[in-house]
Tab-separated table of C-alpha atoms in Angstrom:
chain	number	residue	atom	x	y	z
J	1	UNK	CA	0.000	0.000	0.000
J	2	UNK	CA	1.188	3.753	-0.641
J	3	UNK	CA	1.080	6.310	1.564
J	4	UNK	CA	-1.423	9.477	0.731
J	5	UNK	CA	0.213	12.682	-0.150
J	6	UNK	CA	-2.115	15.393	0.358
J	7	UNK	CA	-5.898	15.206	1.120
J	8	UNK	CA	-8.585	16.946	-1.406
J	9	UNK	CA	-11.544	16.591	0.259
J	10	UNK	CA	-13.063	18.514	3.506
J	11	UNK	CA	-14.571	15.124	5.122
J	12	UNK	CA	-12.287	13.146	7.454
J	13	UNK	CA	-14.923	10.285	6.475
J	14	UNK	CA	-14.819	10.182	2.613
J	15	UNK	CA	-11.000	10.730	2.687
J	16	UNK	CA	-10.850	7.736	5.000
J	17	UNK	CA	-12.981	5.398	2.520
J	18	UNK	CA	-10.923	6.458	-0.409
J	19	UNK	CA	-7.355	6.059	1.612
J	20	UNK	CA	-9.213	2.175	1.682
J	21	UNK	CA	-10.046	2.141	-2.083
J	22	UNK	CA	-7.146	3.343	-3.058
J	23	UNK	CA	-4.904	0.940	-1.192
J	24	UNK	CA	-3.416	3.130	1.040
J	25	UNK	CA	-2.687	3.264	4.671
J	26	UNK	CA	-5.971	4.863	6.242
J	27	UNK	CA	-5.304	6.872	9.775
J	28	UNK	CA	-8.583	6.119	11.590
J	29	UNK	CA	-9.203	8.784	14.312
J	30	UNK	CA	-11.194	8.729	17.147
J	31	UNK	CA	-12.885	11.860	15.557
J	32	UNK	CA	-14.189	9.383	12.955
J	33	UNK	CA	-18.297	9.253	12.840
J	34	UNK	CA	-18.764	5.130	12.206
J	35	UNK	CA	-22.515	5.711	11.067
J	36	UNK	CA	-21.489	8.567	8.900
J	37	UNK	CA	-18.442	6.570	7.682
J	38	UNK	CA	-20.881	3.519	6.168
J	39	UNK	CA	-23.665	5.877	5.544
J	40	UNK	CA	-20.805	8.159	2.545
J	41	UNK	CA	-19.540	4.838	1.681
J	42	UNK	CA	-22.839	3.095	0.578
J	43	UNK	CA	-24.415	6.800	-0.255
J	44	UNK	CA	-20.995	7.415	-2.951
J	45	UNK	CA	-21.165	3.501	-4.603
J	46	UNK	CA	-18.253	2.288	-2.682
J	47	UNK	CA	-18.920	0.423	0.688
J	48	UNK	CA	-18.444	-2.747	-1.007
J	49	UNK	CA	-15.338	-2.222	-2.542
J	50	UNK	CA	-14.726	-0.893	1.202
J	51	UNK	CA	-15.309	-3.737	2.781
J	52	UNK	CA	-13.312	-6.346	0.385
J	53	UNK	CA	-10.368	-3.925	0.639
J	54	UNK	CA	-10.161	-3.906	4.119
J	55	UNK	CA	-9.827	-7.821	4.187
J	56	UNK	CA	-8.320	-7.915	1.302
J	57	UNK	CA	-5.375	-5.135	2.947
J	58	UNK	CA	-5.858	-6.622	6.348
J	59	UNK	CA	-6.573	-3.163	7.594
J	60	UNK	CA	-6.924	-2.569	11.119
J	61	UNK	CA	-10.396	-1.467	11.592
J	62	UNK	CA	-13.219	-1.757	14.435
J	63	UNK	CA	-15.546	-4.297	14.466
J	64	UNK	CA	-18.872	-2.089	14.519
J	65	UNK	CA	-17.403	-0.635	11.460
J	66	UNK	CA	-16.619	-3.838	9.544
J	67	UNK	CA	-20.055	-5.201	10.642
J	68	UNK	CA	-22.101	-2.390	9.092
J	69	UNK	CA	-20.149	-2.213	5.976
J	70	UNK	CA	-20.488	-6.153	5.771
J	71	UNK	CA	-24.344	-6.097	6.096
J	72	UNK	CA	-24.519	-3.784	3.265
J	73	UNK	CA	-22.259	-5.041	1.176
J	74	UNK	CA	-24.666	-7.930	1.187
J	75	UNK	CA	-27.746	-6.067	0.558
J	76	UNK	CA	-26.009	-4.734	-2.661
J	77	UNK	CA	-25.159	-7.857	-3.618
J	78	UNK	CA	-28.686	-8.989	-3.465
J	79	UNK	CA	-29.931	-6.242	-5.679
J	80	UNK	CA	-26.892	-6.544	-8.091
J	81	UNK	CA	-27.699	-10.450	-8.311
J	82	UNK	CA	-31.465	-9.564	-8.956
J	83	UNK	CA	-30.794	-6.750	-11.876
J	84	UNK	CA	-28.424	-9.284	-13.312
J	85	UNK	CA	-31.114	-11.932	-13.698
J	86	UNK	CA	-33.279	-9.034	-15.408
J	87	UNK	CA	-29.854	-8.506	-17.690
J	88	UNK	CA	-29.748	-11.713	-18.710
J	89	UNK	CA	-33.337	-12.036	-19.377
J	90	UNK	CA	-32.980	-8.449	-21.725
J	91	UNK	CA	-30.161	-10.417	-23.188
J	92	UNK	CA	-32.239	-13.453	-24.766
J	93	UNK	CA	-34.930	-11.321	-25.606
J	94	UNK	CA	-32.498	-8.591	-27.850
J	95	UNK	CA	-30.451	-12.436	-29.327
J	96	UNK	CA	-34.082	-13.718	-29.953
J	97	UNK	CA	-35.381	-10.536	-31.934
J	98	UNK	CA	-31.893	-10.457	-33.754
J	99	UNK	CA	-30.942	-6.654	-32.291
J	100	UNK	CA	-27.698	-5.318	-31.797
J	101	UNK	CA	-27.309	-4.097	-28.317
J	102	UNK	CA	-24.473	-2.115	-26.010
J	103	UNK	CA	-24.516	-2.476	-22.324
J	104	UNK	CA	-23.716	1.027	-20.612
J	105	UNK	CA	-22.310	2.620	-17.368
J	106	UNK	CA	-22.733	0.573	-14.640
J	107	UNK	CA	-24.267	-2.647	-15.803
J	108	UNK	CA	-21.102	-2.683	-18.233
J	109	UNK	CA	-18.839	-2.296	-15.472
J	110	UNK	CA	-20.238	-4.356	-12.730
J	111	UNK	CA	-21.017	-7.389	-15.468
J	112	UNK	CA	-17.767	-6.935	-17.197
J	113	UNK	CA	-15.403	-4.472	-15.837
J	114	UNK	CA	-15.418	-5.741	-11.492
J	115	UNK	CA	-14.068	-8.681	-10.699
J	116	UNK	CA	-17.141	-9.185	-8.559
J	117	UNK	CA	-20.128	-7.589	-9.562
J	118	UNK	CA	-21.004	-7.276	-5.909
J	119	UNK	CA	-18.206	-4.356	-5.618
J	120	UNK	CA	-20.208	-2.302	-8.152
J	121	UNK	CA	-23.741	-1.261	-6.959
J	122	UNK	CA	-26.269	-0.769	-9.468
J	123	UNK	CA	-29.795	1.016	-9.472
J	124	UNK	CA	-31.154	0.465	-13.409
J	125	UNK	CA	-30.044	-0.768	-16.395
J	126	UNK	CA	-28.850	1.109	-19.322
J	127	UNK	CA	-28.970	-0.625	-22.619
J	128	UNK	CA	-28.113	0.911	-26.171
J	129	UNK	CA	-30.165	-0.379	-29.071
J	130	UNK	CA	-30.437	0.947	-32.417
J	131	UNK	CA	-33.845	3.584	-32.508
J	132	UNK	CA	-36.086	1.014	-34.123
J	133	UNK	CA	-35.070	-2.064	-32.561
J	134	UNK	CA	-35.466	-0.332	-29.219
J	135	UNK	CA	-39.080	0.829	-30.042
J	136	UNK	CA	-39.947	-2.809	-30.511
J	137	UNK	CA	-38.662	-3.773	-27.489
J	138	UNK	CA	-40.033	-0.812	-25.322
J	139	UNK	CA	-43.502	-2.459	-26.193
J	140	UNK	CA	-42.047	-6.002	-26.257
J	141	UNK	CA	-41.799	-5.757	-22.348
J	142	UNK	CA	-44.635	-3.643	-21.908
J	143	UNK	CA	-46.788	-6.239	-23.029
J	144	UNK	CA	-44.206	-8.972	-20.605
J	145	UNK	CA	-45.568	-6.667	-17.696
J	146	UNK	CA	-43.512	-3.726	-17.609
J	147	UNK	CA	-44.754	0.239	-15.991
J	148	UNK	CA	-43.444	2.913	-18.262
J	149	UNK	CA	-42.706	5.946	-16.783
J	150	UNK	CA	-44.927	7.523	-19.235
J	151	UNK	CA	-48.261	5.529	-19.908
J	152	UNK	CA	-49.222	7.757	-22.380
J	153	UNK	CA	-46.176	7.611	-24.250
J	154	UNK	CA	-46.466	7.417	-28.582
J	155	UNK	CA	-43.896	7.337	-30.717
J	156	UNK	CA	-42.259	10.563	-32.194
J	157	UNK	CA	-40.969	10.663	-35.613
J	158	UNK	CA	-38.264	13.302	-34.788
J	159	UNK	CA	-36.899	13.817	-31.092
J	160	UNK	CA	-33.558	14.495	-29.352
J	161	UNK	CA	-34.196	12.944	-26.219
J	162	UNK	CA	-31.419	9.859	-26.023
J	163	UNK	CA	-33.921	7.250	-24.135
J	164	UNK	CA	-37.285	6.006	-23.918
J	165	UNK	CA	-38.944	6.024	-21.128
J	166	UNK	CA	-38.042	4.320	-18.705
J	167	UNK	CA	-39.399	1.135	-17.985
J	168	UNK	CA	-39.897	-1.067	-14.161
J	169	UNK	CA	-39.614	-4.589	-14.926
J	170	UNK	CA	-40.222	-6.812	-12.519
J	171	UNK	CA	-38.764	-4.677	-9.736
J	172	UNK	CA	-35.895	-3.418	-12.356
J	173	UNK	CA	-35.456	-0.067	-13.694
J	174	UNK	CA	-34.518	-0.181	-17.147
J	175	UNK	CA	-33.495	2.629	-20.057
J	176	UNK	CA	-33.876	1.811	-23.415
J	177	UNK	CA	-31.261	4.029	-24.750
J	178	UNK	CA	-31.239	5.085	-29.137
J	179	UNK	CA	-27.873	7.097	-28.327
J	180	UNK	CA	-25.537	8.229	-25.788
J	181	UNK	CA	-26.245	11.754	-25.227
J	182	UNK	CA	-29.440	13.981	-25.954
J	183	UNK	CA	-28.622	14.426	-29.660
J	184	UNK	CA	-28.747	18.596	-29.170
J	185	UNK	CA	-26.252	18.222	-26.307
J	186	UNK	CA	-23.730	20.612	-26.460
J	187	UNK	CA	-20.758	17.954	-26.097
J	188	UNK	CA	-22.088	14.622	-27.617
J	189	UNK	CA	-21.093	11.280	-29.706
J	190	UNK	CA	-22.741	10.520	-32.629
J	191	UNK	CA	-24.469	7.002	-33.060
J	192	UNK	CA	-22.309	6.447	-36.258
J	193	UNK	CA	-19.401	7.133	-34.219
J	194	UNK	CA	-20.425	4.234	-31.430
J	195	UNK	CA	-21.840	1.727	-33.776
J	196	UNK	CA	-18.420	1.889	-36.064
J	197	UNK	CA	-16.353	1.198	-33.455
J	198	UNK	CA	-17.498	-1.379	-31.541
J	199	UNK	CA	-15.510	-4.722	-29.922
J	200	UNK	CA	-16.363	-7.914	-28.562
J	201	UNK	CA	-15.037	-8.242	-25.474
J	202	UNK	CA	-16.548	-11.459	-23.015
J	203	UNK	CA	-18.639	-12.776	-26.046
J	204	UNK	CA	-20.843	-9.724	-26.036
J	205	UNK	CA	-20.334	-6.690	-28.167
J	206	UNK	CA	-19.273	-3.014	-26.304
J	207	UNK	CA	-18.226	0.232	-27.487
J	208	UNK	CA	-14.860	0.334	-28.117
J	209	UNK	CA	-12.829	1.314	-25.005
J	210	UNK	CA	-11.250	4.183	-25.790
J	211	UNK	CA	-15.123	5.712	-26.476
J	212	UNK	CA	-16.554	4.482	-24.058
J	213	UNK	CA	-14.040	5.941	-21.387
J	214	UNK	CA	-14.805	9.186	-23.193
J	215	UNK	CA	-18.473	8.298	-22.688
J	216	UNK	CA	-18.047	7.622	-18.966
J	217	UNK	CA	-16.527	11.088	-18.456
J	218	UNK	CA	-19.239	12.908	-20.380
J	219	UNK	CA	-21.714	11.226	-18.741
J	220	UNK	CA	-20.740	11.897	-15.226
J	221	UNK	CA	-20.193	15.900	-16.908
J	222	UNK	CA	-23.924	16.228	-17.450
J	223	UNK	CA	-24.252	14.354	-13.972
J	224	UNK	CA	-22.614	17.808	-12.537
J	225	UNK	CA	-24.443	20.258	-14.380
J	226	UNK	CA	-27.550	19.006	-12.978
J	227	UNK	CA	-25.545	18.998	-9.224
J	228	UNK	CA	-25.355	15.396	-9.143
J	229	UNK	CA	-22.008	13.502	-7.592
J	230	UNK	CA	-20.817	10.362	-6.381
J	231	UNK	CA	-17.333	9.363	-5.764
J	232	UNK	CA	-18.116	5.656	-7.505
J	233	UNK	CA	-18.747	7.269	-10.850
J	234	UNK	CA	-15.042	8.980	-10.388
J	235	UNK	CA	-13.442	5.554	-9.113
J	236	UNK	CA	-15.331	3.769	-12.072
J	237	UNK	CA	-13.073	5.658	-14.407
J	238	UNK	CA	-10.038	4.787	-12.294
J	239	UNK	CA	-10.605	0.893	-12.470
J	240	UNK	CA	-11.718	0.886	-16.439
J	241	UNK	CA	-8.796	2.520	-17.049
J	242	UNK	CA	-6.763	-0.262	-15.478
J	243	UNK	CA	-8.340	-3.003	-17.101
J	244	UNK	CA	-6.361	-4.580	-19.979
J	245	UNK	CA	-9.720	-3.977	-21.880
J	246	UNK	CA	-9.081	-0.194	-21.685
J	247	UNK	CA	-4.786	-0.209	-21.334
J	248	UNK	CA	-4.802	-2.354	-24.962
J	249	UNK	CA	-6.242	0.876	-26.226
J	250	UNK	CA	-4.566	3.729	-24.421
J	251	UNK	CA	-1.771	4.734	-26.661
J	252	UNK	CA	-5.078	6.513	-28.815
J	253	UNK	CA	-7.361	7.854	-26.256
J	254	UNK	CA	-5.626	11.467	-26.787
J	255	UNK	CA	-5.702	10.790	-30.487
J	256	UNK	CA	-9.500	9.580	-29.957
J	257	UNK	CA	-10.571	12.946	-27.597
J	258	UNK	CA	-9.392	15.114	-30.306
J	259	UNK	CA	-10.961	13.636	-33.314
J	260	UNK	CA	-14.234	13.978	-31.275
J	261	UNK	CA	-13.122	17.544	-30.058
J	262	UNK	CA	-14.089	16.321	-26.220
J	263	UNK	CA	-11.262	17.592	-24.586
J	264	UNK	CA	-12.916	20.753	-22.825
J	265	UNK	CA	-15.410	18.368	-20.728
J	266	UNK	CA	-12.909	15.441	-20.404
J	267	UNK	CA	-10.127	16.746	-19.436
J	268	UNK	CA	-11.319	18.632	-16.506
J	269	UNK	CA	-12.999	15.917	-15.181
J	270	UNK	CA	-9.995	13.240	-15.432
J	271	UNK	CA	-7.820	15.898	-13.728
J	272	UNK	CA	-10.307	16.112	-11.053
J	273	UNK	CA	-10.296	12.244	-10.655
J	274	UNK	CA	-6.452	12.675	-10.171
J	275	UNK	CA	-6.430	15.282	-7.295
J	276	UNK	CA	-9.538	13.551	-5.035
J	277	UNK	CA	-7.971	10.371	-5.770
J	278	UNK	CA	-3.964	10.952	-5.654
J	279	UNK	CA	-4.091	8.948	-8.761
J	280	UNK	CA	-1.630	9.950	-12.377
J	281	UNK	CA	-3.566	9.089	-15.720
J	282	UNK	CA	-0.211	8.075	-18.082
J	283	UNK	CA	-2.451	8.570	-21.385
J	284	UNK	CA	-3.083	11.791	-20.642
J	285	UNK	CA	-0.872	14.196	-22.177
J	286	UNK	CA	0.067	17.005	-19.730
J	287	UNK	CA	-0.579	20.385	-20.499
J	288	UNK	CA	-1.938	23.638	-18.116
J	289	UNK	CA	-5.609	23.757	-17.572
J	290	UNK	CA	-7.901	25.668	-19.849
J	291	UNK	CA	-10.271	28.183	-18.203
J	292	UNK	CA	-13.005	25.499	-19.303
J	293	UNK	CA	-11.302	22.821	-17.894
J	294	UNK	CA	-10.671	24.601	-14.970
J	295	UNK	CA	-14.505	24.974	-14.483
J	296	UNK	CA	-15.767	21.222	-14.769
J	297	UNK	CA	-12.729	20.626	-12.683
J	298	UNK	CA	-13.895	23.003	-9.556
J	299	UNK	CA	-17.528	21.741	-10.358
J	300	UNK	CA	-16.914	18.201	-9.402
J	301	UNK	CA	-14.281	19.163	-6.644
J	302	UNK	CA	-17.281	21.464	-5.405
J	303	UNK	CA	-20.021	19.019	-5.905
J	304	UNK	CA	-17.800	16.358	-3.666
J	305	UNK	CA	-17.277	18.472	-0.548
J	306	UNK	CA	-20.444	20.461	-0.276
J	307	UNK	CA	-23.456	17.906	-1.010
J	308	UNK	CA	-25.418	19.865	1.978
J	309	UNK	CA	-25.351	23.127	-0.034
J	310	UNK	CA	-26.210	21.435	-3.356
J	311	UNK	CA	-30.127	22.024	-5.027
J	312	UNK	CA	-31.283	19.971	-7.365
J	313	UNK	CA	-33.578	22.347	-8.510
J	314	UNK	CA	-31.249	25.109	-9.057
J	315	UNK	CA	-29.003	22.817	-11.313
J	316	UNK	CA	-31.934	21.163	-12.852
J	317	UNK	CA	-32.751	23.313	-15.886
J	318	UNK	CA	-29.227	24.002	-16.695
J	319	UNK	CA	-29.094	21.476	-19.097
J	320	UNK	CA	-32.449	21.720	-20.359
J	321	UNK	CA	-31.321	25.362	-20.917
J	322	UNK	CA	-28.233	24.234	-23.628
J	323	UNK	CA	-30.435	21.945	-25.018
J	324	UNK	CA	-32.877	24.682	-26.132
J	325	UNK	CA	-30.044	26.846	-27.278
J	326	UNK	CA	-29.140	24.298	-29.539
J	327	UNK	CA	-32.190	23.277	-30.865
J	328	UNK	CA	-32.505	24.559	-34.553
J	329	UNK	CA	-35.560	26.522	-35.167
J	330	UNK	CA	-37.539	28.607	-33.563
J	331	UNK	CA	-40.422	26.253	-34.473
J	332	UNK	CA	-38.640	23.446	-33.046
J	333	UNK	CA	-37.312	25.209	-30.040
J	334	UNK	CA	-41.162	26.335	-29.093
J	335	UNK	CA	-42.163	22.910	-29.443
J	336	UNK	CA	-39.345	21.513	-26.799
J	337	UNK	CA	-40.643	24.163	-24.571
J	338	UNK	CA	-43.986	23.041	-25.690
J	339	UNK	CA	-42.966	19.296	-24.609
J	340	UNK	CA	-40.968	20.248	-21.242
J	341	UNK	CA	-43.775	23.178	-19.998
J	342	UNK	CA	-47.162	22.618	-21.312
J	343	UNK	CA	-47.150	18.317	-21.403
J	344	UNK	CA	-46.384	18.195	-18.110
J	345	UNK	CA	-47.030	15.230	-15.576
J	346	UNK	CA	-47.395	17.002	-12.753
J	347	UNK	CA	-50.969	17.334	-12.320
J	348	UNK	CA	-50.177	21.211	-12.280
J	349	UNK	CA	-52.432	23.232	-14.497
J	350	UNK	CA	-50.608	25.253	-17.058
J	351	UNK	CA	-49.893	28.505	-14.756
J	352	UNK	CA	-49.087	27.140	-12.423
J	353	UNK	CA	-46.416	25.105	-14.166
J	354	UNK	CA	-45.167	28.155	-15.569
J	355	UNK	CA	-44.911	29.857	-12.564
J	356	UNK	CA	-42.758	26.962	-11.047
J	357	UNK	CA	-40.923	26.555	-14.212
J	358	UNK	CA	-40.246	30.462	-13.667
J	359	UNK	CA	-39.170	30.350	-10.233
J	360	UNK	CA	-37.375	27.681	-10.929
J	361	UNK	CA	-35.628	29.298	-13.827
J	362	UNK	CA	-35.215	32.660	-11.683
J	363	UNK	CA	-33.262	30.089	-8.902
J	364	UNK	CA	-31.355	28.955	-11.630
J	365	UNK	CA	-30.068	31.963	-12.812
J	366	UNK	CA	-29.248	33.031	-9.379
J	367	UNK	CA	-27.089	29.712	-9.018
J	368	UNK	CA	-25.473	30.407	-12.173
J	369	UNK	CA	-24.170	33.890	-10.997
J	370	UNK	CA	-22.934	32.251	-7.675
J	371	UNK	CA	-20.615	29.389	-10.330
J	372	UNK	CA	-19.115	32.266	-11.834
J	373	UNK	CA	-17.161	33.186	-8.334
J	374	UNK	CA	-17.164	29.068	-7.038
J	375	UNK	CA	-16.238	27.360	-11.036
């Protein structure tokens, strides 16, 4: 184990857990909170990985402690083992129906990626299918049993939106994705790009690694914008980029970033993953921090020490905001707001949604202000 150089983050709790990740020598102090310790571990993804590392390290660690992070460990295997019989089971049905599918984020990495999927908590699966062939399967398990999200849902002939609904499934949360990214996202890959470079890698076809790193990142970027964090999705990075899947690969990533001009949103974040982490990326070619960079970088560093002070609802429209700016049209752009305002599930009549959606907005802009002194 190595010994930790400097220490990022404000809690004397999360900087213990990741001393454990990382294979390091933790210092546990009396000033330690146990509950609080198991409560960031499971809360951030990683208690599991906690606990193995702890036998596996034979650190020195109190039994109360161990116990707790034990106990949940095996609750998240339980739900892991129950999404992966519902991943299996999507698995037939896309072989059966002859469609070409992608596993994503963390159903990828736990299935594929962990060498236990118990270390890698999942909530949902994400699975990428080509637009039609995930239309058929949307109903497909709708008439197997499944709730959509959206009962009233009918097929458009032209959206942006990147998923369908989403679907429960016996118990299971399940996205239906027909790309990566909302396809008027500001920093996106295109479905050309992702179906052209694909690899086979444990008899079941995946983006190619060097993409899907890049997909990880600007995945967990659109996390931050809408205030979302969790020190799992920054370790997930970490451990792909160990695998031999990933290091076959690395010599191009740099090469790859460019030719998809994703280095503004990348970069930032990977740097960030270096400083909580005390962790060097070798394929990254080192050069000063852009003002851009800089900002996704203070973002996540932000988003990791102050969850307390963090709104979802002042974040929550920032995307929604670049999404509109990037719409073409001012046809089309009245119809998103159309779509995101006026078709609302809320049960809200329509004045009332647009006087939430305009104190909302108002909160918004007043949070956006406040980023220009904190990112």
């Amino acid at each position: 184990m190595t010994t930790n150089k400097h220490n990022t983050l404000k809690s004397h709790e999360k900087q213990w857990i990741l001393d454990v990740i990382s294979h390091r020598s933790p210092e546990y102090a009396s000033k330690l909170e146990i509950n609080k310790v198991v409560s960031e571990a499971f809360k951030n993804g990683l208690g599991s990985l906690c606990y193995q590392y702890i036998i596996d390290d034979k650190i020195d660690c109190p039994n109360d402690l161990l116990n707790a992070l034990k106990n949940g460990s095996f609750n998240t295997l339980i739900q892991n083992t129950r999404i992966k019989h519902i991943w299996d089971e999507l698995c037939k049905l896309c072989v059966s129906n002859n469609f070409a599918f992608l596993p994503l984020k963390g159903i990828f990495l736990s299935q594929y990626i962990y060498k236990d999927m118990a270390l890698r908590p999942m909530s949902d699966i994400d699975i990428l299918l080509h637009p039609n062939d995930a239309e058929v399967l949307y109903l497909q398990l709708i008439e197997l049993g499944a709730s959509s999200s959206e009962p009233d849902y009918v097929r458009e002939s032209e959206t942006t939106d990147h998923h369908l609904p989403g679907l429960t499934y016996k118990g299971v949360y399940i996205e239906l994705h027909r790309s990566l990214m909302s396809l008027d996202a500001t920093y996106k890959i295109s479905l050309q790009t992702i179906w052209n470079n694909t690899t086979t890698f444990n008899n079941t076809q995946t983006i190619a690694p060097n993409i899907n790193l890049i997909y990880f990142c600007l995945h967990l970027y659109y996390t931050t914008l809408r205030g979302g964090m969790r020190l799992s999705w920054l370790n997930d990075i970490i451990v792909f980029s160990k695998h031999e899947h990933f290091c076959n690969t690395e010599k191009d990533f740099m090469n790859t970033l460019q030719r998809l001009n994703l280095e503004t949103p990348i970069i930032g974040i990977l740097r960030a993953t270096e400083d909580i982490f005390n962790y060097t990326f070798t394929f990254i070619e080192s050069h000063k921090l852009s003002k851009k960079n800089k900002s996704i970088y203070k973002r996540i560093l932000f988003l990791v020490n102050n969850e307390a002070e963090v709104s979802g609802t002042n974040y929550s429209y920032e995307v929604a905001l670049e999404r509109l700016k990037n719409t073409d049209g001012i046809a089309n752009k009245w119809r998103f707001i159309q779509k995101r305002v006026f078709n609302s599930d809320s049960g809200l009549d329509t004045s009332k949604r647009i006087l939430l959606v305009s104190s909302r907005m108002l909160g918004m802009v007043k949070q956006k202000i406040s980023n220009l002194f904190r990112f």
